[in-house]
PDB file of C-alpha atoms in Angstrom:
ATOM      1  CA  UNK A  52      14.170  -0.429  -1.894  1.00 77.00           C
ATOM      2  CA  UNK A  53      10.903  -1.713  -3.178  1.00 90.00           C
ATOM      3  CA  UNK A  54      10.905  -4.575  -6.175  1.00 96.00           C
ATOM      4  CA  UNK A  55      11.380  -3.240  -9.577  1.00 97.00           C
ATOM      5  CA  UNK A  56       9.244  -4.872 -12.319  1.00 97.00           C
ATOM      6  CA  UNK A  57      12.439  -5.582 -15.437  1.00 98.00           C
ATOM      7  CA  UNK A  58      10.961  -5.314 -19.293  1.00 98.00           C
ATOM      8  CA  UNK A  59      13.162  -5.277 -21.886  1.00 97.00           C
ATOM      9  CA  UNK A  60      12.649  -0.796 -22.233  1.00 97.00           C
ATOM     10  CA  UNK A  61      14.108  -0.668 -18.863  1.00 98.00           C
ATOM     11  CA  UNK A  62      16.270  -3.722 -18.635  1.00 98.00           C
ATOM     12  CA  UNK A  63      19.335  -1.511 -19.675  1.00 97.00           C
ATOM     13  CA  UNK A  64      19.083   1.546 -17.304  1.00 97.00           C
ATOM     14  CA  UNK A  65      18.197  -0.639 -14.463  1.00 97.00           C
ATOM     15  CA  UNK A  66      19.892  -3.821 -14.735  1.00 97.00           C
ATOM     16  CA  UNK A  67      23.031  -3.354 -17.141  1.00 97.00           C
ATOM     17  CA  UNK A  68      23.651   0.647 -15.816  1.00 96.00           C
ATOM     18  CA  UNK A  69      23.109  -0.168 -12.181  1.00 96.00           C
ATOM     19  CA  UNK A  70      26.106   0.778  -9.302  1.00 95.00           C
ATOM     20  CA  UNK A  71      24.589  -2.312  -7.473  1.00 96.00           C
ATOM     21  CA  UNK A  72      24.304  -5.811  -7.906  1.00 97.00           C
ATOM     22  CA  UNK A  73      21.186  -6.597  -9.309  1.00 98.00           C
ATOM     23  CA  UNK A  74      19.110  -9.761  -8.330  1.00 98.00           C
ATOM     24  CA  UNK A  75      16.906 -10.611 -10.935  1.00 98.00           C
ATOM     25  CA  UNK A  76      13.484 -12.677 -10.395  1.00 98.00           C
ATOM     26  CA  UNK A  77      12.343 -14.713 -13.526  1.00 98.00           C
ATOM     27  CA  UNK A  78       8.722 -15.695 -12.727  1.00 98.00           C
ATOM     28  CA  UNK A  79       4.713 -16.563 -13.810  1.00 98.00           C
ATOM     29  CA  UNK A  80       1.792 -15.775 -12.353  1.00 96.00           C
ATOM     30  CA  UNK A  81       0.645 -19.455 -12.790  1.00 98.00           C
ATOM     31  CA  UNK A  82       3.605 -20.957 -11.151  1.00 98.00           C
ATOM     32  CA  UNK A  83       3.436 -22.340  -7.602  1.00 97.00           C
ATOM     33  CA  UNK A  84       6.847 -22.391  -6.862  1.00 97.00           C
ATOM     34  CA  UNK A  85       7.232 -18.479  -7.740  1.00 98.00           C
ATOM     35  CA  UNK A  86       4.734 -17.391  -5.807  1.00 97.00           C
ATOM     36  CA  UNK A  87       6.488 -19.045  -2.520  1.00 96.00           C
ATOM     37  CA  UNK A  88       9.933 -17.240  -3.205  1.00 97.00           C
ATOM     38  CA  UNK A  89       8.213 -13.999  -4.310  1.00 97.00           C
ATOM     39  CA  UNK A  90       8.170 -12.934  -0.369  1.00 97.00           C
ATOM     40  CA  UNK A  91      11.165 -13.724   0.163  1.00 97.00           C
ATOM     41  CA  UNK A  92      12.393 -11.432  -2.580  1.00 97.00           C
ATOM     42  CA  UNK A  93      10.100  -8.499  -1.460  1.00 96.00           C
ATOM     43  CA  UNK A  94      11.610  -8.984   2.090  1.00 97.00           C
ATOM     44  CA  UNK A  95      14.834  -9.175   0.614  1.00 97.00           C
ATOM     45  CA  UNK A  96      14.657  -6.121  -1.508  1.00 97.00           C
ATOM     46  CA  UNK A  97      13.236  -4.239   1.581  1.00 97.00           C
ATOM     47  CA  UNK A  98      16.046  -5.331   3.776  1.00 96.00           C
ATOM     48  CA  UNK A  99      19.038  -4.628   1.416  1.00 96.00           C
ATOM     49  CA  UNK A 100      19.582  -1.145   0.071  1.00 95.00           C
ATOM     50  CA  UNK A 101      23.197  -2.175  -1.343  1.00 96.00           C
ATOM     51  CA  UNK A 102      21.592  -4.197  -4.109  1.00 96.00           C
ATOM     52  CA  UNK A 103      18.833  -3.597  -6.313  1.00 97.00           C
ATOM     53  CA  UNK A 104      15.717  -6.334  -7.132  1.00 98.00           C
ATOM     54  CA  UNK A 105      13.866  -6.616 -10.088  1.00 98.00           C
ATOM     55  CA  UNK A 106      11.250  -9.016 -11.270  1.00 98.00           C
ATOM     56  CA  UNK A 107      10.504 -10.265 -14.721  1.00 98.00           C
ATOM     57  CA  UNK A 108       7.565 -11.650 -16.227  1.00 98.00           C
ATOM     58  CA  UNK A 109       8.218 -14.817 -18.373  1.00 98.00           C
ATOM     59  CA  UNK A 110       5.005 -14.499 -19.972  1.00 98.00           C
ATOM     60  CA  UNK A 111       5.379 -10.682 -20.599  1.00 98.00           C
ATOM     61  CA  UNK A 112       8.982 -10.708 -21.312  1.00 98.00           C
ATOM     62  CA  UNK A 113       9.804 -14.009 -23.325  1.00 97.00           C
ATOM     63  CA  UNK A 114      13.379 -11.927 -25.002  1.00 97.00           C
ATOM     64  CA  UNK A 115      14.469 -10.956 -21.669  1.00 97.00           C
ATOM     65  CA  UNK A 116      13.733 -15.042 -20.706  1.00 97.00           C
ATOM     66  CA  UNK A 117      15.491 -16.278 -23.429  1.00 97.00           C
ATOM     67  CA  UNK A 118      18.485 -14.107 -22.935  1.00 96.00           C
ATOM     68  CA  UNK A 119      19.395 -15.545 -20.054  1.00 96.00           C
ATOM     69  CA  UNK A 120      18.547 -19.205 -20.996  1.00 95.00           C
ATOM     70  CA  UNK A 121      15.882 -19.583 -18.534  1.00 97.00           C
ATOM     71  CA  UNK A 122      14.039 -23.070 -19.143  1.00 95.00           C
ATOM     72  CA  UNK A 123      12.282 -23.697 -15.580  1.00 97.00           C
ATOM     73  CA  UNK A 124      10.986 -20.719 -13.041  1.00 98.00           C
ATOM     74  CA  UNK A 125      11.771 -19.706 -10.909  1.00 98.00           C
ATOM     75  CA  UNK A 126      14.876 -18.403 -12.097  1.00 98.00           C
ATOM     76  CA  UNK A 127      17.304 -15.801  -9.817  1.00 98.00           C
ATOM     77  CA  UNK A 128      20.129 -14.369 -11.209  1.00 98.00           C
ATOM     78  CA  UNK A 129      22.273 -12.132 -10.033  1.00 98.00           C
ATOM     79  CA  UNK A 130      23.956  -9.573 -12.319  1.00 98.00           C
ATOM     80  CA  UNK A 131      27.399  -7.208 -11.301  1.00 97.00           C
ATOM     81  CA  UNK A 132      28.746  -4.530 -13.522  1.00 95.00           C
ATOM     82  CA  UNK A 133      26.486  -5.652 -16.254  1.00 94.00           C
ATOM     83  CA  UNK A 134      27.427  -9.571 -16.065  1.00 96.00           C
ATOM     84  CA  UNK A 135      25.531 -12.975 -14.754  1.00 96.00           C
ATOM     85  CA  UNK A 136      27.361 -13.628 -11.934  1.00 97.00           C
ATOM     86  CA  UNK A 137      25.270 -16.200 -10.283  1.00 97.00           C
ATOM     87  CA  UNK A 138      22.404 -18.515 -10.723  1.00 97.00           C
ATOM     88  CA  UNK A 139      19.925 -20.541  -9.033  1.00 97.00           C
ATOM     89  CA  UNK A 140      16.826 -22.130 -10.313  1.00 97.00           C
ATOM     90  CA  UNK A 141      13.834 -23.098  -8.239  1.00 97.00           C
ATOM     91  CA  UNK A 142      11.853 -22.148  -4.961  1.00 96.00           C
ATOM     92  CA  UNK A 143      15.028 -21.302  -2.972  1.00 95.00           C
ATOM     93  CA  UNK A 144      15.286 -20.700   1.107  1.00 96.00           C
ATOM     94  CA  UNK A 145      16.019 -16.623   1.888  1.00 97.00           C
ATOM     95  CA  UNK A 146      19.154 -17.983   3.181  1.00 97.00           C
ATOM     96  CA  UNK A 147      20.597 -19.143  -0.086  1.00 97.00           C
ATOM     97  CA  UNK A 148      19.147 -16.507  -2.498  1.00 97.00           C
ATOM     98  CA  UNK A 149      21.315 -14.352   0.198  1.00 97.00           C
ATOM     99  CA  UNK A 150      24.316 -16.553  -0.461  1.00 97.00           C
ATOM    100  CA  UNK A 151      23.836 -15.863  -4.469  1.00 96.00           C
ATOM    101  CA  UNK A 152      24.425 -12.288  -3.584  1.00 94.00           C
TER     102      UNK A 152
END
């Protein structure tokens, strides 16, 4: 499954509707950090049809940001059945953004 870009006209039919988990990406185009995870959530998405990935623009999205509290990017969350389940914030390793899940 390929990386869904999240904005607050889909953020119900994609994140709160979804049968799958969703991991959610809060990132900036200007931040350093996001751009090292943002393979590793591309590869993840490829490699894991059971859940769903979507990405979300601080800068484009600011509601969607503040909705979840998110004060430092990158932010992942990971939502289930409509819910925050999980949380990590900062350039994490593959192996414990899997972990989130």
């Amino acid at each position: 499954m390929s990386v869904i870009n999240i904005t607050q006209t889909n953020f119900q039919e994609e994140v709160m509707k979804s049968d799958h988990p969703v991991l959610l990406d809060f990132w900036a185009s200007w931040c350093g950090p996001c751009r090292m995870v943002a393979p590793v959530v591309e590869e993840i998405a490829a490699e894991r049809p059971d859940i769903k990935v979507g990405k979300v623009n601080v800068d484009e999205q600011p509601e969607l940001a503040g909705r979840f509290g998110v004060m430092s990017i990158p932010t992942l969350v990971v939502m289930k059945d409509g819910k925050a389940v999980n949380q990590a914030v900062g350039a994490q390793p593959k192996s414990q953004i899997l972990a989130l899940l």
